[in-house]
Structures are given as structure tokens and as C-alpha cells.
PDB file of C-alpha atoms and ligand atoms in Angstrom:
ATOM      1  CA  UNK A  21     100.660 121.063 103.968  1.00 48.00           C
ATOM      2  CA  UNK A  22     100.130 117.825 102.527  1.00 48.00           C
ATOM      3  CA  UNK A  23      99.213 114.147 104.501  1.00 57.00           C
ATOM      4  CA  UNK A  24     102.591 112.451 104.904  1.00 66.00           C
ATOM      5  CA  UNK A  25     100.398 109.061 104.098  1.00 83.00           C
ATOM      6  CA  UNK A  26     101.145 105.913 105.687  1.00 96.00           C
ATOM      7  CA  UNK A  27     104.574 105.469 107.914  1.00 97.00           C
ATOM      8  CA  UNK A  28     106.640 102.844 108.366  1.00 98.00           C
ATOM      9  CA  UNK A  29     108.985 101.977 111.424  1.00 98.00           C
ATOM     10  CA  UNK A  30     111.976 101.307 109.618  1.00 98.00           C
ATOM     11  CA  UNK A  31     115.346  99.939 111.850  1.00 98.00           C
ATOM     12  CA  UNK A  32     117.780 100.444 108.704  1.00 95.00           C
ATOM     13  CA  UNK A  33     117.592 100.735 104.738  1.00 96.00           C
ATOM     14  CA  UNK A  34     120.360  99.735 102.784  1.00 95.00           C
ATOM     15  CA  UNK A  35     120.649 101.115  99.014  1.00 95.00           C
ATOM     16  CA  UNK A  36     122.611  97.797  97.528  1.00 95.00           C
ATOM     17  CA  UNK A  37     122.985  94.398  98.704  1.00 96.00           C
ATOM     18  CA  UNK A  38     124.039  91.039  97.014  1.00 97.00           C
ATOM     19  CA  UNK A  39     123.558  88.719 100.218  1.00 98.00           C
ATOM     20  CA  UNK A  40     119.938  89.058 101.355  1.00 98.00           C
ATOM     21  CA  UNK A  41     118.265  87.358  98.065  1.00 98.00           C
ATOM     22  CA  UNK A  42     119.008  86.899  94.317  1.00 98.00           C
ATOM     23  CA  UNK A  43     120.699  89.948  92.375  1.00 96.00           C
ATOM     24  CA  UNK A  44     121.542  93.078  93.949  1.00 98.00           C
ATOM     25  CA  UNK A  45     118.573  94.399  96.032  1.00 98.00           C
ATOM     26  CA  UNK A  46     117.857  97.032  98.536  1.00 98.00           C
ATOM     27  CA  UNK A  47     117.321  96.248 102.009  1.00 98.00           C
ATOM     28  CA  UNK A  48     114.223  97.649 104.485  1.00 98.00           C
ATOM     29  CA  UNK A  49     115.004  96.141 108.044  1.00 98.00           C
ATOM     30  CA  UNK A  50     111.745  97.264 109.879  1.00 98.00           C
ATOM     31  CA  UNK A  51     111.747  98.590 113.167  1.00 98.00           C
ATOM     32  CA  UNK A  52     110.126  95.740 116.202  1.00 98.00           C
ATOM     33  CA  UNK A  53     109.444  91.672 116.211  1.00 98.00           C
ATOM     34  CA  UNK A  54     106.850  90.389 118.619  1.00 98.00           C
ATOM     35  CA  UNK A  55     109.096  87.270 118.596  1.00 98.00           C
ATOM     36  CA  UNK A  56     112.201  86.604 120.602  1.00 97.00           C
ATOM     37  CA  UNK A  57     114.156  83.556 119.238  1.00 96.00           C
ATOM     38  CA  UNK A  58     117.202  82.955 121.245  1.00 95.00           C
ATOM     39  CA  UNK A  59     120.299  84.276 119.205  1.00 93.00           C
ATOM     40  CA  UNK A  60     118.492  86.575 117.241  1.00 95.00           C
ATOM     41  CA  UNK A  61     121.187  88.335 115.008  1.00 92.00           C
ATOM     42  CA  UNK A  62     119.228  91.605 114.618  1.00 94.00           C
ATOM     43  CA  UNK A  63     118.776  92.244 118.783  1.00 93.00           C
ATOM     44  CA  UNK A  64     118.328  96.169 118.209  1.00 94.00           C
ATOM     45  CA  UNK A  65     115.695  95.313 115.790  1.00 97.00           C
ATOM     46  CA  UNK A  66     113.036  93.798 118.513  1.00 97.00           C
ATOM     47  CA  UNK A  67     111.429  96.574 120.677  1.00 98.00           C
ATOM     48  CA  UNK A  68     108.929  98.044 118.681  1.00 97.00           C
ATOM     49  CA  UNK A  69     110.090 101.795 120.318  1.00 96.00           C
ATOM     50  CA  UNK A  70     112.852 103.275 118.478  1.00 93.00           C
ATOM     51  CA  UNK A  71     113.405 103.222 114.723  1.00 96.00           C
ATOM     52  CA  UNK A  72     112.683 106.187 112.119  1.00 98.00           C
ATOM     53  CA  UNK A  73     109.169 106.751 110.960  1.00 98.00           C
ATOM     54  CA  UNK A  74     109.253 106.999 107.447  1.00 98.00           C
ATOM     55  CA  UNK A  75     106.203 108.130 105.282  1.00 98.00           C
ATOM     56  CA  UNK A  76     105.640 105.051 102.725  1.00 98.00           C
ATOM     57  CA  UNK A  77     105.510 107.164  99.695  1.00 97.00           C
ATOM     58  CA  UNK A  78     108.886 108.766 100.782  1.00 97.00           C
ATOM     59  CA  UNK A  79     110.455 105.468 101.268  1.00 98.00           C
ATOM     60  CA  UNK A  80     109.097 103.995  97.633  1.00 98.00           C
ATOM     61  CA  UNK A  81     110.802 107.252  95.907  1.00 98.00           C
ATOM     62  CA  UNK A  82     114.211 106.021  97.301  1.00 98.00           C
ATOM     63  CA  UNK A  83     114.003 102.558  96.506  1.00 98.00           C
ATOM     64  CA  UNK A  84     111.973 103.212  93.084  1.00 98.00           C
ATOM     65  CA  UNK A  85     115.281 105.694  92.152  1.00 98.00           C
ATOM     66  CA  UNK A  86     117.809 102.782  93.024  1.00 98.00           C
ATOM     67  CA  UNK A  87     117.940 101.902  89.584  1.00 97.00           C
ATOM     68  CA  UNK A  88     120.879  99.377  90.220  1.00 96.00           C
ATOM     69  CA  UNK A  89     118.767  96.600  92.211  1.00 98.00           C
ATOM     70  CA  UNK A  90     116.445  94.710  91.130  1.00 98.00           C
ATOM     71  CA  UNK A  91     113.897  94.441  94.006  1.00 98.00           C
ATOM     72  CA  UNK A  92     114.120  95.023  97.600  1.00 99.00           C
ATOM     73  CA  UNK A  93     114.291  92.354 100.511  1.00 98.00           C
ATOM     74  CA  UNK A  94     112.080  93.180 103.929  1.00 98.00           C
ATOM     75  CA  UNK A  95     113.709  91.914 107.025  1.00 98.00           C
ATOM     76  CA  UNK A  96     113.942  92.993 110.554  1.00 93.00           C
ATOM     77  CA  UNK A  97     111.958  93.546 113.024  1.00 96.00           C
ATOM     78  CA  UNK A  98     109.449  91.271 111.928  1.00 98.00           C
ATOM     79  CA  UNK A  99     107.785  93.018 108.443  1.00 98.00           C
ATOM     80  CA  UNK A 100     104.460  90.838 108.798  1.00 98.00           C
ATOM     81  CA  UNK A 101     103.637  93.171 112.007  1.00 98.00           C
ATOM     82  CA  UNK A 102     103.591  96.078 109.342  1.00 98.00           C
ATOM     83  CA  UNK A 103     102.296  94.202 106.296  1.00 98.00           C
ATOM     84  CA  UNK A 104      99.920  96.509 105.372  1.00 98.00           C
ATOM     85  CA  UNK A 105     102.210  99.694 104.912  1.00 98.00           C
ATOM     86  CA  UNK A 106     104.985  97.361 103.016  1.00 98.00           C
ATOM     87  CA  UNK A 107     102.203  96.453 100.750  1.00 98.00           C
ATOM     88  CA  UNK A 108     101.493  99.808 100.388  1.00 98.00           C
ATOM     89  CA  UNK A 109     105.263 100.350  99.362  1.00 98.00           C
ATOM     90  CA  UNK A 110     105.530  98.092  97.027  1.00 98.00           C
ATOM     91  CA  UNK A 111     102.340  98.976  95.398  1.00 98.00           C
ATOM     92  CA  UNK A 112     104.037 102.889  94.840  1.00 98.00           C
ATOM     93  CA  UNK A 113     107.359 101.275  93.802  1.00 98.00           C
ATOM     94  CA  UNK A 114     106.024  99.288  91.346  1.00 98.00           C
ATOM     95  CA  UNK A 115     103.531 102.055  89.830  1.00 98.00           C
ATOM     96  CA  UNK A 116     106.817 103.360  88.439  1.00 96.00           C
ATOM     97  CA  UNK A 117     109.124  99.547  88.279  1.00 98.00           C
ATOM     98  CA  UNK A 118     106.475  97.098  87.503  1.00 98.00           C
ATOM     99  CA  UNK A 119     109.218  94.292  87.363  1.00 98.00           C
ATOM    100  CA  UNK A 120     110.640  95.323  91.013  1.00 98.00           C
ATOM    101  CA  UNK A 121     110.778  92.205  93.123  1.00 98.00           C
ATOM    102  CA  UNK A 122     110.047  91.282  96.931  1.00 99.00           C
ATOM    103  CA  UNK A 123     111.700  89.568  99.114  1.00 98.00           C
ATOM    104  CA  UNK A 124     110.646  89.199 103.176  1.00 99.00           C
ATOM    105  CA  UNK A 125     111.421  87.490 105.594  1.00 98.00           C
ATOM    106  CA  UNK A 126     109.040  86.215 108.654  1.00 98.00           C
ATOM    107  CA  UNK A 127     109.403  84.397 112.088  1.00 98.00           C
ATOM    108  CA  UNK A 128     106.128  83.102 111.220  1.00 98.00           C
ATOM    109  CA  UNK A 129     105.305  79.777 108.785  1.00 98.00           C
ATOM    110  CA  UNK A 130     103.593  80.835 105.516  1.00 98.00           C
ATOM    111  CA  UNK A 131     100.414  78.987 106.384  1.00 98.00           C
ATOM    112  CA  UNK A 132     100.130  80.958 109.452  1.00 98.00           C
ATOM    113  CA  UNK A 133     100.754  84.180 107.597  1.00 98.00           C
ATOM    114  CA  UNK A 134      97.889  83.069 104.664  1.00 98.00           C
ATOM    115  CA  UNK A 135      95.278  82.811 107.467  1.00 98.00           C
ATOM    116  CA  UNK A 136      96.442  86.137 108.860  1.00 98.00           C
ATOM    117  CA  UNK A 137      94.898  89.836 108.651  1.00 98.00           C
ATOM    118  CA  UNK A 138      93.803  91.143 105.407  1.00 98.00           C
ATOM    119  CA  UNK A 139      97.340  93.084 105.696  1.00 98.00           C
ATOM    120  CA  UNK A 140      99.287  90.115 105.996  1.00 98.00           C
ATOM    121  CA  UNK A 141      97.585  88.210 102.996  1.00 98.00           C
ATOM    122  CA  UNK A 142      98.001  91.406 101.006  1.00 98.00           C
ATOM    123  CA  UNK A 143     101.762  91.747 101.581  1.00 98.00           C
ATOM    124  CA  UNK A 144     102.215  87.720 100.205  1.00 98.00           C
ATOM    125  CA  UNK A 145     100.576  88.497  97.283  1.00 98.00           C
ATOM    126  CA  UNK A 146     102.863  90.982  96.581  1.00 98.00           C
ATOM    127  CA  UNK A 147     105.815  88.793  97.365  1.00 98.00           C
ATOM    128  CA  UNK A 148     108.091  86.913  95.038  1.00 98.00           C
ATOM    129  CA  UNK A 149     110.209  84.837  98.006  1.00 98.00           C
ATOM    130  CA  UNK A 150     109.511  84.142 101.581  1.00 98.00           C
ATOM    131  CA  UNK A 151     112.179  82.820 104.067  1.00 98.00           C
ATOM    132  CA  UNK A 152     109.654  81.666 106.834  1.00 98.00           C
ATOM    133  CA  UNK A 153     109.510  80.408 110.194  1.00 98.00           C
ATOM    134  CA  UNK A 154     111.991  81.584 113.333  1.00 98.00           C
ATOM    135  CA  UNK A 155     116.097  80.922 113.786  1.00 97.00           C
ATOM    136  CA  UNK A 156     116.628  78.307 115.771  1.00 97.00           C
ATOM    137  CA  UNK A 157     120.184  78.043 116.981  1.00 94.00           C
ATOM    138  CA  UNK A 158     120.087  74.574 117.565  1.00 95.00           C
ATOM    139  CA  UNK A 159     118.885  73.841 113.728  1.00 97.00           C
ATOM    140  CA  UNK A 160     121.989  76.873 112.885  1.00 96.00           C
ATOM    141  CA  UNK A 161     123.227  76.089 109.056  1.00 96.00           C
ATOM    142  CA  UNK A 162     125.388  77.594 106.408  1.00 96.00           C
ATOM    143  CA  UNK A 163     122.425  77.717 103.716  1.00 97.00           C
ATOM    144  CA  UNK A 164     121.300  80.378 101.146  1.00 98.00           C
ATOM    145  CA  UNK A 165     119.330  83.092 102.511  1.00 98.00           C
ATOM    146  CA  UNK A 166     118.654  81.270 105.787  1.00 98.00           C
ATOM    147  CA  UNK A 167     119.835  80.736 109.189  1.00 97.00           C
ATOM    148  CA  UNK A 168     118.532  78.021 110.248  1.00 97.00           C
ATOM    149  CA  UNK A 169     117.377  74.567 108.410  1.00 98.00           C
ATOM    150  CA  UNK A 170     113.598  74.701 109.492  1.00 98.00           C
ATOM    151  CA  UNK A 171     113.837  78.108 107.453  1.00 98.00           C
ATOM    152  CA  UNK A 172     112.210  77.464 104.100  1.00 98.00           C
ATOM    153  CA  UNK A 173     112.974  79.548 101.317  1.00 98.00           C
ATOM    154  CA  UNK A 174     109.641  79.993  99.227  1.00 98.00           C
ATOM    155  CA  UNK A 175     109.525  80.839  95.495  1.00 98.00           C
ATOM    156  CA  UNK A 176     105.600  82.465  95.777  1.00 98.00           C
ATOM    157  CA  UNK A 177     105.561  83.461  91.893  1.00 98.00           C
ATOM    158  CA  UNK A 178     107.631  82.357  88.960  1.00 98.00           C
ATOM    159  CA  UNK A 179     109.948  85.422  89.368  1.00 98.00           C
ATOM    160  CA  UNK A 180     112.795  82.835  90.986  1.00 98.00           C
ATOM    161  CA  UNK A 181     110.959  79.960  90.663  1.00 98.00           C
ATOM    162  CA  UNK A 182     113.810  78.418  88.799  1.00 98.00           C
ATOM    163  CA  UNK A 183     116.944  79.758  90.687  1.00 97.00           C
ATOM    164  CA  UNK A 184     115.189  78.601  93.810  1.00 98.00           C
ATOM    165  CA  UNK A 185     114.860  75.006  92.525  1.00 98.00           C
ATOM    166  CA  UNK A 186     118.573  75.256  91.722  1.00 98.00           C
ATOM    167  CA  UNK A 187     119.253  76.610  94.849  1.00 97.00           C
ATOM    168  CA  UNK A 188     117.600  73.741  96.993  1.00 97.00           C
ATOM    169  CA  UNK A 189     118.943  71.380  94.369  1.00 97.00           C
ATOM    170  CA  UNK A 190     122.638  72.005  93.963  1.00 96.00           C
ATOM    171  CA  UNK A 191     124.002  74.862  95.350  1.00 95.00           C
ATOM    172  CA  UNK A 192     122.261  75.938  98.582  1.00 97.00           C
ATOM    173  CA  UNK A 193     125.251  76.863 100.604  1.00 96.00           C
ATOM    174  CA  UNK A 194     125.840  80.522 102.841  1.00 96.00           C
ATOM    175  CA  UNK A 195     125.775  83.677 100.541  1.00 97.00           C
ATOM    176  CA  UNK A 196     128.239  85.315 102.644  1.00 93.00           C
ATOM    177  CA  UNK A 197     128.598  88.615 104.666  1.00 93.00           C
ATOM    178  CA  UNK A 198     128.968  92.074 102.612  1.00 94.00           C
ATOM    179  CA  UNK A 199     130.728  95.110 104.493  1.00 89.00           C
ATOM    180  CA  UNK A 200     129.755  98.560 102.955  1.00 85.00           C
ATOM    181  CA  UNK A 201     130.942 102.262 103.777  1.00 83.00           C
ATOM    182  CA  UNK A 202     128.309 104.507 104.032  1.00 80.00           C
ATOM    183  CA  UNK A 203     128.610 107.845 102.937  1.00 80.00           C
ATOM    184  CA  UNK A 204     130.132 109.144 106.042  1.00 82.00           C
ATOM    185  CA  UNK A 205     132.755 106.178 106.222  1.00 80.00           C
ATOM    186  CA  UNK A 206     130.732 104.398 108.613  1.00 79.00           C
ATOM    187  CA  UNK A 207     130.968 100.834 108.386  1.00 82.00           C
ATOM    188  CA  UNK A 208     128.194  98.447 108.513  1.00 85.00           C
ATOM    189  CA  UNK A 209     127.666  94.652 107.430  1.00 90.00           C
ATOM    190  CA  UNK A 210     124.537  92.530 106.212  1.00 95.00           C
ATOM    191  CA  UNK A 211     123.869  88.950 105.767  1.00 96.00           C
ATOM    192  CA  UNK A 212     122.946  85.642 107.197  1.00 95.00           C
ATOM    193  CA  UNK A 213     125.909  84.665 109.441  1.00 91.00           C
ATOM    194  CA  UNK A 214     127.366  81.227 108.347  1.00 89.00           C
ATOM    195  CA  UNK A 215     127.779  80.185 112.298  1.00 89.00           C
ATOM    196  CA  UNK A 216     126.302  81.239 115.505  1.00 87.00           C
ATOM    197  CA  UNK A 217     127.769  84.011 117.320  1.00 84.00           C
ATOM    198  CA  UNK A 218     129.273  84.973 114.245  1.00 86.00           C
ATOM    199  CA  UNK A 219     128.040  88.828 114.409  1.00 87.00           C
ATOM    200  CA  UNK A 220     129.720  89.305 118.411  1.00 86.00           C
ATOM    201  CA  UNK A 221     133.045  88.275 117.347  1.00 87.00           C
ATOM    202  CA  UNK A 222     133.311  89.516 114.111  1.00 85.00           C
ATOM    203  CA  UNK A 223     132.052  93.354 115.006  1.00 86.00           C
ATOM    204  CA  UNK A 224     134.421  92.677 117.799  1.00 88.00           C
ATOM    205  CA  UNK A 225     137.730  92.598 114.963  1.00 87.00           C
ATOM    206  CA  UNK A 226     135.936  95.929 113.201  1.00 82.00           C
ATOM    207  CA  UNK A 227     135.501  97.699 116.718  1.00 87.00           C
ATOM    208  CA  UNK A 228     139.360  96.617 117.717  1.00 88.00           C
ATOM    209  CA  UNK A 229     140.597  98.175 114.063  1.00 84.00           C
ATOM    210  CA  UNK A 230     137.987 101.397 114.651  1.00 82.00           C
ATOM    211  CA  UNK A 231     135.898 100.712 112.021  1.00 79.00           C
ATOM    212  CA  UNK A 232     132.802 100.197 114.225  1.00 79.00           C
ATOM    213  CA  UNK A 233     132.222 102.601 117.261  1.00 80.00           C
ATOM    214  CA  UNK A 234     132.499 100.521 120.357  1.00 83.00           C
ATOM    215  CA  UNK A 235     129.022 101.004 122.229  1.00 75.00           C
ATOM    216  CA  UNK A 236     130.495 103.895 124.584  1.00 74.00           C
ATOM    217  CA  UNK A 237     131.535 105.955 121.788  1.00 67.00           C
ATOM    218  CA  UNK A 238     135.278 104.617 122.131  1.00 69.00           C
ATOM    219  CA  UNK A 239     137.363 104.067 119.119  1.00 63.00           C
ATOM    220  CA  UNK A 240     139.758 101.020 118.772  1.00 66.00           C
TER     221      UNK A 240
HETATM  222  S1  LIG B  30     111.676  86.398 114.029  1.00 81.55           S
HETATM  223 FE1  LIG B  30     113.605  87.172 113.218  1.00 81.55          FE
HETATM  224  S2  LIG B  30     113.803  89.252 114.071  1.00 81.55           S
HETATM  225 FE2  LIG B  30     112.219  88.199 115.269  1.00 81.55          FE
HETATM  226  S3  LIG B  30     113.357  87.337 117.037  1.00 81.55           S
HETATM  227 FE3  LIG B  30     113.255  85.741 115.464  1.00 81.55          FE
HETATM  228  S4  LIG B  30     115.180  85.956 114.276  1.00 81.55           S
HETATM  229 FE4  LIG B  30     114.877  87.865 115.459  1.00 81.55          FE
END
């Protein structure tokens, strides 16, 4: 029997997404944030219990297969509190897809995170964006990528250096919401909400048409 290698807590993967970062790009939500800013869209995402454990090399053959996205974009959870195993993954993705990009996002500021563990560094150099620092619901704002304005969206290599500038420069309004239907006609959604309380209401309208299980198992 063979080592399953490092794991990952991961919350949610999604194969295709054109709302979380430039191009279409896979999605790794990890599983647990040490943080708890008030309004936090991604609740189930906080305890670090729950989640699947997935063996890195496992996950890096899915992504490295998705040959329709571009990169992949870490959210959560918090994926600085397992930077050294999404290193790790993007290392093994990228033995096969050199040119695959990174995305992540972090409650933390960047200069915290660049004094951080050896993990932490590790996983910025490996990272072509970083949306840093934690929502604030007062600071709430319909801008690319971000939920809040003390968010900054950081180009950390030429990869999107440019569309970045542009971005901040001209266009840096909401990307939008995208619904998709998972293989079993589930329903789910992804994105930065363009208002607060946006995700309550809204899975509220897919719950009422039974396209999202209400929480006790009721349809409709
Ligand atoms: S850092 Fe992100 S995941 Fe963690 S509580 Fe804040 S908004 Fe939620």
C-alpha cells in the first residue's frame, strides 16, 4: 500500500469558475479559518472539524486534468493555515501545467503573511494574485474579486500584472455570482456577493423554488 502523502482539509472544489479571478479557474475552498469576521459569507467554512481530507497528490491530478481553466483560486477556510500542503499542490500541478496560475485569498495582510512560517512564505511564492486582509461589512463594496474595500487585490508576478492595473484603473466593479449544476442536479453558487446579506436571501429564492435543500432536508 502506498503513503497517501500530504492531505488537505478541503470544504468544496469546484471544476470551473469565471467569478473568483481572471479566466475560468478551478476553485479549492479549504476546510477551517482561525478568523471570524462578522458576516463572513463562507460560515460552514470556519471550524477547522469537518471537511474531506484529500491526499495532495490526488487533488493536483483533478485540477492538473481540468484542461479548461487556466489556474485555480484557494479560498475558504483560510488557505494560509494550510500553506504548506497548497504549496505542495501546486508544485504537482505544475510538474505537468507549468503555466497553471494561483490565486488565494487570506484574512491576513500580505506583510503579515511574508513574515510568516516557512509554509506561508512558500505558498506566496507560488502565487500569482492575493486578495488580502479580512471582510469588513462596514467597508462592504461591489469591487472585482473583493468584498470589502480594505481588500487589496495583489498582482505578486507579471502573470496579471497588467489586467490588474486595468482592473484598479477602469473597470474594478463586482464580477458577479455563477450558479452551476453539479452532476447530480444539485445546485450550488460561487462568488463575491455584490451586497451584504446577499447569500441569506438569495439561497432563500433557490430553497423556495427547490433548487437548494432547505437545512432540514425539506424541499420548496
Ligand atoms: S478570513 Fe475569510 S473565511 Fe475567515 S472569517 Fe474572514 S471572511 Fe470568513
Amino acid at each position: 500500500m502506498t503513503a497517501p502523502g500530504t492531505l488537505l482539509s478541503v470544504a468544496r472544489t469546484l471544476d470551473r469558475c469565471t467569478v473568483l479571478g481572471p479566466g475560468p479557474r478551478a476553485v479549492v475552498w479549504v476546510q477551517g479559518c482561525p478568523l471570524r469576521c462578522a458576516g463572513c459569507v463562507a460560515a460552514e467554512t470556519l471550524p477547522f472539524e469537518g471537511g474531506t481530507t484529500v491526499p495532495v497528490p490526488e487533488l493536483a491530478r483533478h485540477l492538473g486534468a481540468l484542461t479548461e481553466v487556466e489556474g485555480v483560486t484557494l479560498s475558504g477556510g483560510e488557505p494560509f493555515t494550510q500553506a504548506e500542503a497548497l504549496a505542495e499542490l501546486l508544485d504537482a500541478v505544475r510538474e505537468e501545467r507549468p503555466g497553471f496560475t494561483a490565486m488565494a485569498y487570506s484574512g491576513f495582510r500580505h506583510e503579515r503573511l511574508r513574515r510568516g512560517t516557512p509554509g506561508q512564505r512558500a505558498l506566496l511564492d507560488r502565487l500569482d494574485l492575493l486578495v488580502d486582509g479580512p471582510y469588513v461589512a462596514a467597508r462592504h463594496a461591489a469591487l472585482r474579486w473583493r468584498g470589502s474595500s480594505n481588500q487589496r487585490l495583489l498582482a505578486l508576478t507579471g502573470r496579471y500584472a497588467e489586467e490588474v492595473a486595468r482592473v484598479l484603473a477602469e473597470d474594478d466593479t463586482t464580477a458577479g455570482v455563477e450558479l452551476s449544476v453539479g452532476a447530480d442536479g444539485s445546485f450550488s453558487w460561487a462568488g463575491v456577493p455584490p451586497v451584504p446579506g446577499f447569500r441569506e436571501g438569495f439561497e432563500e429564492q433557490l430553497m423556495a423554488r427547490g433548487l437548494l435543500p432547505r437545512p432540514d432536508g425539506r424541499k420548496g
